[in-house]
Amino acid sequence: MTVTFWALVGLATLAGLFMAWSLGANSNSPPFAPAVGANAVPTMRAAFLIGVFAALGALTQGGSISETVGSSLVRGATLTPMAATAGLLTAAAFMTLGVYSGYPIPAAFATSGAVVGVGLSLGGAPAWDTYRRLGTFWLAVPFMSGGIAYLTAKLLRRDDVPDAVGVPLLAGVVAGIVANVSLGVVPSPTAQGTLAGFFSRLLGEPAVGGVAVVEVGTTVAFAALGFALVRRRMLASVDAGIRTFLIALGSVVAFSSGGSQVGLATGPLENLVRVELGLPGIALLAFGATGILAGAWMGAPRLLQATSREYAQLGLRRSLAALVPGFIIAQLAISLGIPISFNNIIISGVIGGGLAGGSAGVSRSKIGWTVAFWLITLVASTAVGFGLYRLFAAVLGTS
């Protein structure tokens, strides 16, 4: 290995760290935006919680999306250290622009576009099947997130559904899903396992009529525990109960965001770290988690303010409704290995929750400019990634 190779490794590492920092500052902050907007938690405390939970999610759930970004976006080309550097610098630059402009940039759009750009510049061919799969999911996200948030907010605002019943039911649904979340720390025959699956294997995987009874029983037990804990808090004080659940839900969603977003920083480095340097995947995820932690603590407050107050003014109940679809969609995307934008999910949820109380509190101008920024990012990051790699190759005289 030459001096030039190690110099490129150093540049790629710095670019990956910059990207992970940008993710922590940009894409991992929206999960706590509804809680900040509803004054359930101060901005700086929210930034601290985002960093901790997003880093934990990155370590335990980040593998599948990292592999998709690193190897499935372009056919017939392997990302070299210089290509990874060009792609990561391009994506991070777009996201940093979003942090300081107040318009959250979708990390999945910026990273996927940049990686496709450098991959094509390397002589690779477009992976059209992957693009169709990603495009379909991305287009469905605003409707899924906004629709679920709207319906949930409507349900919570109904006079015939007492708060001490509606909010605990929502907590039960979230807790039931938690029992089936795939985690790298759960012992499993595969890379990641669920708590429900673990207890089922422990008891011999009994089934009745093809139904794994222990997995179902574990899910129901988690749901019942979540319902009971939040209901007990709600009976003591409705507002305190909702605020407690809102912070807990934001923590769970931040955890999910770390699991889904870290792959956008580590994916371009997959070939370099795992193949050329021979390091384990967990080392790459730990690297990404460290960058996300630093980004959340240093840069999240600005985006928290923008996301929580400039798209729609939400109360406590509609803030809960805005976060629930974020958790569900993020876990679905992680299980499918699809990179997603948390800005897209949470902002759609905020808008859907806001519309449940009427359109007066929803800023159409802010939404329009944000969507325009997203589309420009997807196209421009591809072009910039393509051109930046060509520039590096011409100046450095190596691939």
Short mmCIF file of C-alpha atoms in Angstrom, two decimals:
data_model
loop_
_atom_site.label_atom_id
_atom_site.label_comp_id
_atom_site.label_asym_id
_atom_site.label_seq_id
_atom_site.Cartn_x
_atom_site.Cartn_y
_atom_site.Cartn_z
CA MET A 1 0.00 0.00 0.00
CA THR A 2 1.42 3.34 -1.09
CA VAL A 3 1.62 6.71 0.62
CA THR A 4 -1.04 7.95 -1.81
CA PHE A 5 -3.38 5.15 -0.70
CA TRP A 6 -3.02 6.05 2.97
CA ALA A 7 -3.46 9.73 2.19
CA LEU A 8 -6.74 8.88 0.44
CA VAL A 9 -7.76 6.68 3.41
CA GLY A 10 -7.19 9.68 5.67
CA LEU A 11 -9.23 11.96 3.40
CA ALA A 12 -12.05 9.40 3.16
CA THR A 13 -12.09 9.01 6.96
CA LEU A 14 -12.33 12.76 7.48
CA ALA A 15 -15.08 13.00 4.84
CA GLY A 16 -17.01 10.16 6.54
CA LEU A 17 -16.67 11.86 9.91
CA PHE A 18 -17.88 15.16 8.42
CA MET A 19 -20.86 13.35 6.90
CA ALA A 20 -21.72 11.60 10.19
CA TRP A 21 -21.47 14.96 12.00
CA SER A 22 -23.82 16.51 9.44
CA LEU A 23 -26.28 13.64 9.92
CA GLY A 24 -26.28 14.16 13.67
CA ALA A 25 -26.85 17.89 13.23
CA ASN A 26 -29.40 17.61 10.42
CA SER A 27 -31.27 14.31 10.03
CA ASN A 28 -31.25 13.04 13.59
CA SER A 29 -32.74 16.20 15.12
CA PRO A 30 -36.34 16.02 13.75
CA PRO A 31 -37.47 13.18 16.11
CA PHE A 32 -37.41 15.58 19.05
CA ALA A 33 -38.80 18.55 17.11
CA PRO A 34 -42.46 17.88 18.10
CA ALA A 35 -41.46 17.59 21.77
CA VAL A 36 -39.54 20.90 21.57
CA GLY A 37 -42.40 22.55 19.68
CA ALA A 38 -44.83 21.46 22.39
CA ASN A 39 -42.45 22.75 25.12
CA ALA A 40 -42.16 19.26 26.60
CA VAL A 41 -38.35 19.44 26.69
CA PRO A 42 -35.82 22.32 26.34
CA THR A 43 -33.87 22.48 23.07
CA MET A 44 -30.43 21.77 24.55
CA ARG A 45 -31.66 18.79 26.57
CA ALA A 46 -33.33 17.46 23.42
CA ALA A 47 -30.01 17.77 21.54
CA PHE A 48 -28.28 15.78 24.30
CA LEU A 49 -30.89 12.99 24.17
CA ILE A 50 -30.74 12.90 20.35
CA GLY A 51 -26.98 12.34 20.44
CA VAL A 52 -27.14 9.51 22.97
CA PHE A 53 -30.06 7.57 21.46
CA ALA A 54 -29.08 8.12 17.82
CA ALA A 55 -25.56 6.84 18.53
CA LEU A 56 -26.96 3.73 20.24
CA GLY A 57 -29.27 3.11 17.25
CA ALA A 58 -26.36 3.52 14.84
CA LEU A 59 -24.35 0.87 16.67
CA THR A 60 -27.14 -1.71 16.95
CA GLN A 61 -29.22 -1.22 13.78
CA GLY A 62 -27.00 0.35 11.15
CA GLY A 63 -25.76 -2.63 9.13
CA SER A 64 -28.40 -3.24 6.44
CA ILE A 65 -28.63 0.31 5.08
CA SER A 66 -24.85 0.74 5.12
CA GLU A 67 -24.55 -2.27 2.80
CA THR A 68 -27.28 -0.95 0.46
CA VAL A 69 -25.59 2.45 0.09
CA GLY A 70 -22.15 0.91 -0.29
CA SER A 71 -22.87 -1.75 -2.90
CA SER A 72 -26.35 -1.54 -4.45
CA LEU A 73 -26.66 1.93 -6.01
CA VAL A 74 -24.34 1.40 -9.01
CA ARG A 75 -23.53 -1.80 -10.91
CA GLY A 76 -20.06 -2.76 -12.14
CA ALA A 77 -18.09 -0.26 -10.05
CA THR A 78 -16.53 -0.45 -6.59
CA LEU A 79 -16.11 2.72 -4.59
CA THR A 80 -12.40 3.54 -4.22
CA PRO A 81 -11.13 5.71 -1.32
CA MET A 82 -11.09 8.76 -3.60
CA ALA A 83 -14.61 8.04 -4.89
CA ALA A 84 -15.87 7.60 -1.32
CA THR A 85 -14.23 10.92 -0.39
CA ALA A 86 -15.88 12.74 -3.31
CA GLY A 87 -19.29 11.24 -2.54
CA LEU A 88 -19.18 11.93 1.18
CA LEU A 89 -17.92 15.52 0.75
CA THR A 90 -20.71 16.20 -1.74
CA ALA A 91 -23.46 14.84 0.51
CA ALA A 92 -22.10 16.51 3.65
CA ALA A 93 -21.84 19.88 1.87
CA PHE A 94 -25.51 19.75 0.89
CA MET A 95 -26.54 18.81 4.41
CA THR A 96 -24.43 21.51 6.01
CA LEU A 97 -26.11 23.99 3.67
CA GLY A 98 -29.43 22.76 5.07
CA VAL A 99 -28.28 23.22 8.68
CA TYR A 100 -27.35 26.86 8.16
CA SER A 101 -30.18 27.77 5.76
CA GLY A 102 -32.89 26.40 8.08
CA TYR A 103 -34.24 24.08 5.37
CA PRO A 104 -33.59 20.46 6.42
CA ILE A 105 -31.95 18.55 3.54
CA PRO A 106 -32.93 14.85 3.16
CA ALA A 107 -29.74 12.90 3.87
CA ALA A 108 -30.94 9.91 1.87
CA PHE A 109 -31.41 12.12 -1.22
CA ALA A 110 -28.03 13.86 -0.85
CA THR A 111 -26.05 10.67 -0.15
CA SER A 112 -27.75 8.43 -2.70
CA GLY A 113 -27.41 11.11 -5.38
CA ALA A 114 -23.73 11.69 -4.56
CA VAL A 115 -22.88 7.96 -4.50
CA VAL A 116 -24.68 7.42 -7.81
CA GLY A 117 -22.77 10.38 -9.28
CA VAL A 118 -19.32 9.13 -8.29
CA GLY A 119 -20.26 5.55 -9.23
CA LEU A 120 -21.25 6.63 -12.74
CA SER A 121 -18.06 8.70 -12.94
CA LEU A 122 -16.11 5.51 -12.13
CA GLY A 123 -17.70 3.87 -15.18
CA GLY A 124 -20.49 1.99 -13.38
CA ALA A 125 -24.01 1.43 -14.70
CA PRO A 126 -27.23 2.66 -13.10
CA ALA A 127 -28.96 0.13 -10.80
CA TRP A 128 -32.46 0.84 -12.08
CA ASP A 129 -34.16 -1.85 -9.96
CA THR A 130 -32.74 -0.30 -6.79
CA TYR A 131 -33.78 3.19 -7.91
CA ARG A 132 -37.36 2.04 -8.56
CA ARG A 133 -37.50 0.42 -5.11
CA LEU A 134 -36.10 3.51 -3.38
CA GLY A 135 -38.22 5.93 -5.40
CA THR A 136 -41.42 4.05 -4.65
CA PHE A 137 -40.70 4.04 -0.92
CA TRP A 138 -39.63 7.70 -0.87
CA LEU A 139 -42.76 8.82 -2.73
CA ALA A 140 -44.96 6.83 -0.36
CA VAL A 141 -43.35 8.25 2.79
CA PRO A 142 -45.12 11.67 2.86
CA PHE A 143 -48.51 10.03 2.36
CA MET A 144 -47.86 7.28 4.93
CA SER A 145 -46.37 9.61 7.52
CA GLY A 146 -48.82 12.48 6.99
CA GLY A 147 -51.82 10.13 6.79
CA ILE A 148 -50.98 8.16 9.94
CA ALA A 149 -50.23 11.39 11.84
CA TYR A 150 -53.49 12.98 10.67
CA LEU A 151 -55.62 9.97 11.68
CA THR A 152 -53.83 9.58 15.02
CA ALA A 153 -54.24 13.27 15.83
CA LYS A 154 -57.94 13.12 14.93
CA LEU A 155 -58.39 10.10 17.22
CA LEU A 156 -56.60 11.77 20.14
CA ARG A 157 -58.69 14.95 19.71
CA ARG A 158 -62.05 13.13 19.85
CA ASP A 159 -64.12 14.03 22.92
CA ASP A 160 -65.43 10.47 23.25
CA VAL A 161 -61.87 9.05 23.55
CA PRO A 162 -60.54 9.98 27.03
CA ASP A 163 -56.86 10.95 27.21
CA ALA A 164 -56.30 8.25 29.83
CA VAL A 165 -57.34 5.66 27.22
CA GLY A 166 -56.19 7.07 23.84
CA VAL A 167 -52.61 8.00 24.79
CA PRO A 168 -51.89 4.72 26.68
CA LEU A 169 -53.26 2.76 23.69
CA LEU A 170 -50.77 4.57 21.48
CA ALA A 171 -47.99 3.72 23.96
CA GLY A 172 -49.10 0.07 23.81
CA VAL A 173 -48.79 0.01 20.02
CA VAL A 174 -45.29 1.52 20.17
CA ALA A 175 -44.16 -0.90 22.90
CA GLY A 176 -45.49 -3.86 20.92
CA ILE A 177 -43.42 -2.78 17.91
CA VAL A 178 -40.34 -2.34 20.13
CA ALA A 179 -40.55 -6.07 21.00
CA ASN A 180 -40.09 -6.82 17.28
CA VAL A 181 -37.33 -4.31 16.47
CA SER A 182 -34.17 -5.97 15.08
CA LEU A 183 -31.06 -5.27 17.18
CA GLY A 184 -27.45 -6.32 16.78
CA VAL A 185 -27.09 -6.93 20.54
CA VAL A 186 -29.85 -9.57 20.68
CA PRO A 187 -28.46 -13.12 20.24
CA SER A 188 -29.72 -14.49 16.92
CA PRO A 189 -28.74 -16.88 14.09
CA THR A 190 -28.72 -13.80 11.84
CA ALA A 191 -26.83 -10.51 12.24
CA GLN A 192 -29.69 -8.89 14.17
CA GLY A 193 -32.49 -10.41 16.24
CA THR A 194 -35.67 -9.29 17.99
CA LEU A 195 -36.59 -9.68 21.65
CA ALA A 196 -39.76 -11.54 20.65
CA GLY A 197 -37.74 -13.94 18.52
CA PHE A 198 -35.13 -14.42 21.26
CA PHE A 199 -37.69 -15.49 23.87
CA SER A 200 -39.35 -17.75 21.30
CA ARG A 201 -36.06 -19.56 20.56
CA LEU A 202 -35.37 -19.81 24.30
CA LEU A 203 -38.59 -21.79 24.73
CA GLY A 204 -38.15 -24.02 21.67
CA GLU A 205 -40.15 -21.89 19.16
CA PRO A 206 -43.57 -23.45 19.90
CA ALA A 207 -46.28 -22.76 17.30
CA VAL A 208 -50.04 -23.28 17.15
CA GLY A 209 -51.64 -23.30 13.70
CA GLY A 210 -48.46 -21.82 12.22
CA VAL A 211 -48.48 -18.91 14.71
CA ALA A 212 -45.38 -18.43 16.87
CA VAL A 213 -47.18 -18.17 20.20
CA VAL A 214 -44.22 -16.95 22.27
CA GLU A 215 -43.46 -14.17 19.80
CA VAL A 216 -47.10 -13.08 19.87
CA GLY A 217 -47.19 -13.40 23.66
CA THR A 218 -44.02 -11.29 24.04
CA THR A 219 -45.48 -8.61 21.77
CA VAL A 220 -48.72 -8.52 23.77
CA ALA A 221 -46.79 -8.40 27.07
CA PHE A 222 -44.70 -5.42 25.87
CA ALA A 223 -47.86 -3.66 24.64
CA ALA A 224 -49.62 -4.25 27.97
CA LEU A 225 -46.61 -2.96 29.91
CA GLY A 226 -46.40 0.20 27.76
CA PHE A 227 -50.14 0.81 28.18
CA ALA A 228 -50.00 0.31 31.96
CA LEU A 229 -46.97 2.57 32.52
CA VAL A 230 -48.34 5.50 30.53
CA ARG A 231 -51.89 5.09 31.88
CA ARG A 232 -50.59 5.20 35.45
CA ARG A 233 -48.76 8.43 34.65
CA MET A 234 -51.82 9.87 32.87
CA LEU A 235 -54.12 9.16 35.83
CA ALA A 236 -51.79 11.17 38.07
CA SER A 237 -51.57 14.14 35.64
CA VAL A 238 -52.75 14.24 32.02
CA ASP A 239 -50.24 16.86 30.84
CA ALA A 240 -47.33 15.26 32.69
CA GLY A 241 -48.29 11.86 31.29
CA ILE A 242 -48.38 13.14 27.72
CA ARG A 243 -45.06 14.98 28.14
CA THR A 244 -43.42 11.86 29.57
CA PHE A 245 -44.66 9.72 26.68
CA LEU A 246 -43.66 12.40 24.16
CA ILE A 247 -40.05 12.39 25.43
CA ALA A 248 -39.97 8.57 25.54
CA LEU A 249 -41.35 8.39 22.00
CA GLY A 250 -38.83 10.98 20.79
CA SER A 251 -36.03 8.86 22.30
CA VAL A 252 -37.26 5.73 20.53
CA VAL A 253 -37.57 7.58 17.21
CA ALA A 254 -34.10 9.13 17.65
CA PHE A 255 -32.77 5.60 18.23
CA SER A 256 -34.43 4.49 14.98
CA SER A 257 -33.06 7.51 13.14
CA GLY A 258 -29.51 6.60 14.19
CA GLY A 259 -30.04 3.06 12.91
CA SER A 260 -31.29 4.25 9.55
CA GLN A 261 -29.06 7.30 9.03
CA VAL A 262 -25.60 6.01 9.99
CA GLY A 263 -25.49 3.89 6.82
CA LEU A 264 -25.51 7.09 4.77
CA ALA A 265 -22.12 8.01 6.27
CA THR A 266 -20.61 4.53 6.50
CA GLY A 267 -22.02 3.01 3.28
CA PRO A 268 -19.50 4.70 0.92
CA LEU A 269 -16.69 3.43 3.20
CA GLU A 270 -17.89 -0.21 3.24
CA ASN A 271 -15.44 -1.45 0.59
CA LEU A 272 -12.52 0.52 2.00
CA VAL A 273 -12.97 -0.49 5.64
CA ARG A 274 -14.24 -4.06 5.35
CA VAL A 275 -12.46 -5.28 2.20
CA GLU A 276 -9.28 -3.22 1.75
CA LEU A 277 -8.49 -2.63 5.46
CA GLY A 278 -10.10 -5.86 6.74
CA LEU A 279 -11.82 -4.24 9.73
CA PRO A 280 -15.14 -5.57 11.15
CA GLY A 281 -18.43 -3.90 10.37
CA ILE A 282 -18.99 -2.90 14.01
CA ALA A 283 -15.85 -0.72 13.86
CA LEU A 284 -17.34 1.16 10.92
CA LEU A 285 -20.66 1.62 12.73
CA ALA A 286 -18.86 2.83 15.88
CA PHE A 287 -17.05 5.40 13.74
CA GLY A 288 -20.36 6.63 12.32
CA ALA A 289 -22.03 6.66 15.75
CA THR A 290 -19.26 8.88 17.14
CA GLY A 291 -19.74 11.42 14.37
CA ILE A 292 -23.52 11.43 14.84
CA LEU A 293 -23.13 11.98 18.58
CA ALA A 294 -20.86 15.00 18.02
CA GLY A 295 -23.15 16.43 15.31
CA ALA A 296 -26.27 16.13 17.44
CA TRP A 297 -24.70 17.90 20.39
CA MET A 298 -23.06 20.65 18.33
CA GLY A 299 -25.50 21.31 15.48
CA ALA A 300 -28.97 19.94 16.29
CA PRO A 301 -30.39 22.98 18.16
CA ARG A 302 -30.70 25.11 14.99
CA LEU A 303 -32.68 22.47 13.08
CA LEU A 304 -34.74 21.63 16.16
CA GLN A 305 -35.95 25.22 16.27
CA ALA A 306 -36.70 25.31 12.54
CA THR A 307 -38.51 21.97 12.38
CA SER A 308 -40.49 22.45 15.58
CA ARG A 309 -41.90 25.91 14.96
CA GLU A 310 -41.74 26.90 11.30
CA TYR A 311 -43.83 24.17 9.60
CA ALA A 312 -46.82 23.91 11.92
CA GLN A 313 -47.66 24.80 15.49
CA LEU A 314 -48.50 21.59 17.34
CA GLY A 315 -49.91 20.92 20.78
CA LEU A 316 -49.00 17.93 22.90
CA ARG A 317 -51.48 15.47 21.34
CA ARG A 318 -50.71 16.35 17.71
CA SER A 319 -47.00 16.17 18.51
CA LEU A 320 -47.48 12.56 19.63
CA ALA A 321 -49.33 11.89 16.39
CA ALA A 322 -46.44 13.34 14.35
CA LEU A 323 -43.86 11.00 15.92
CA VAL A 324 -45.68 7.66 15.75
CA PRO A 325 -45.43 7.27 11.94
CA GLY A 326 -41.73 8.22 12.13
CA PHE A 327 -41.03 5.24 14.34
CA ILE A 328 -43.11 2.81 12.26
CA ILE A 329 -41.72 3.91 8.88
CA ALA A 330 -38.12 3.98 10.10
CA GLN A 331 -38.28 0.42 11.39
CA LEU A 332 -39.95 -0.73 8.16
CA ALA A 333 -37.17 0.92 6.12
CA ILE A 334 -34.42 -0.61 8.28
CA SER A 335 -35.93 -4.09 7.88
CA LEU A 336 -35.98 -3.59 4.07
CA GLY A 337 -32.49 -2.04 3.94
CA ILE A 338 -33.82 1.19 2.38
CA PRO A 339 -32.08 4.52 3.12
CA ILE A 340 -34.67 7.10 4.13
CA SER A 341 -34.85 10.75 5.06
CA PHE A 342 -36.01 11.45 8.59
CA ASN A 343 -36.62 15.06 7.61
CA ASN A 344 -39.10 13.79 5.01
CA ILE A 345 -40.84 11.52 7.55
CA ILE A 346 -41.02 13.88 10.50
CA ILE A 347 -41.91 17.01 8.54
CA SER A 348 -44.69 15.07 6.77
CA GLY A 349 -45.88 13.89 10.18
CA VAL A 350 -45.75 17.43 11.59
CA ILE A 351 -47.81 18.69 8.64
CA GLY A 352 -50.31 15.80 8.92
CA GLY A 353 -50.68 16.39 12.66
CA GLY A 354 -51.00 20.12 12.06
CA LEU A 355 -53.75 19.66 9.45
CA ALA A 356 -55.80 17.66 11.97
CA GLY A 357 -56.39 20.95 13.77
CA GLY A 358 -57.08 22.94 10.58
CA SER A 359 -54.75 24.39 7.96
CA ALA A 360 -54.27 27.77 9.64
CA GLY A 361 -51.10 26.74 11.52
CA VAL A 362 -49.41 25.10 8.53
CA SER A 363 -46.95 27.21 6.53
CA ARG A 364 -47.54 26.48 2.80
CA SER A 365 -44.63 28.72 1.80
CA LYS A 366 -42.17 26.87 4.05
CA ILE A 367 -43.42 23.51 2.80
CA GLY A 368 -43.16 24.57 -0.86
CA TRP A 369 -39.59 25.83 -0.54
CA THR A 370 -38.60 22.71 1.40
CA VAL A 371 -39.91 20.35 -1.30
CA ALA A 372 -38.11 22.42 -3.94
CA PHE A 373 -34.84 22.14 -1.94
CA TRP A 374 -35.28 18.36 -1.75
CA LEU A 375 -35.77 17.90 -5.51
CA ILE A 376 -32.83 20.18 -6.28
CA THR A 377 -30.69 18.22 -3.81
CA LEU A 378 -31.44 14.86 -5.46
CA VAL A 379 -30.45 16.07 -8.93
CA ALA A 380 -27.64 18.45 -7.98
CA SER A 381 -25.87 15.98 -5.65
CA THR A 382 -25.62 13.47 -8.51
CA ALA A 383 -24.10 16.07 -10.82
CA VAL A 384 -21.74 17.47 -8.17
CA GLY A 385 -20.60 13.97 -7.10
CA PHE A 386 -19.88 13.06 -10.74
CA GLY A 387 -17.93 16.29 -11.37
CA LEU A 388 -16.03 16.29 -8.06
CA TYR A 389 -14.70 12.79 -8.62
CA ARG A 390 -13.56 13.73 -12.13
CA LEU A 391 -11.85 16.83 -10.67
CA PHE A 392 -10.05 14.79 -7.99
CA ALA A 393 -8.94 12.22 -10.59
CA ALA A 394 -7.59 14.95 -12.88
CA VAL A 395 -5.73 16.81 -10.11
CA LEU A 396 -4.35 13.77 -8.24
CA GLY A 397 -3.84 11.59 -11.30
CA THR A 398 -5.22 8.45 -9.58
CA SER A 399 -8.55 6.66 -9.16
#
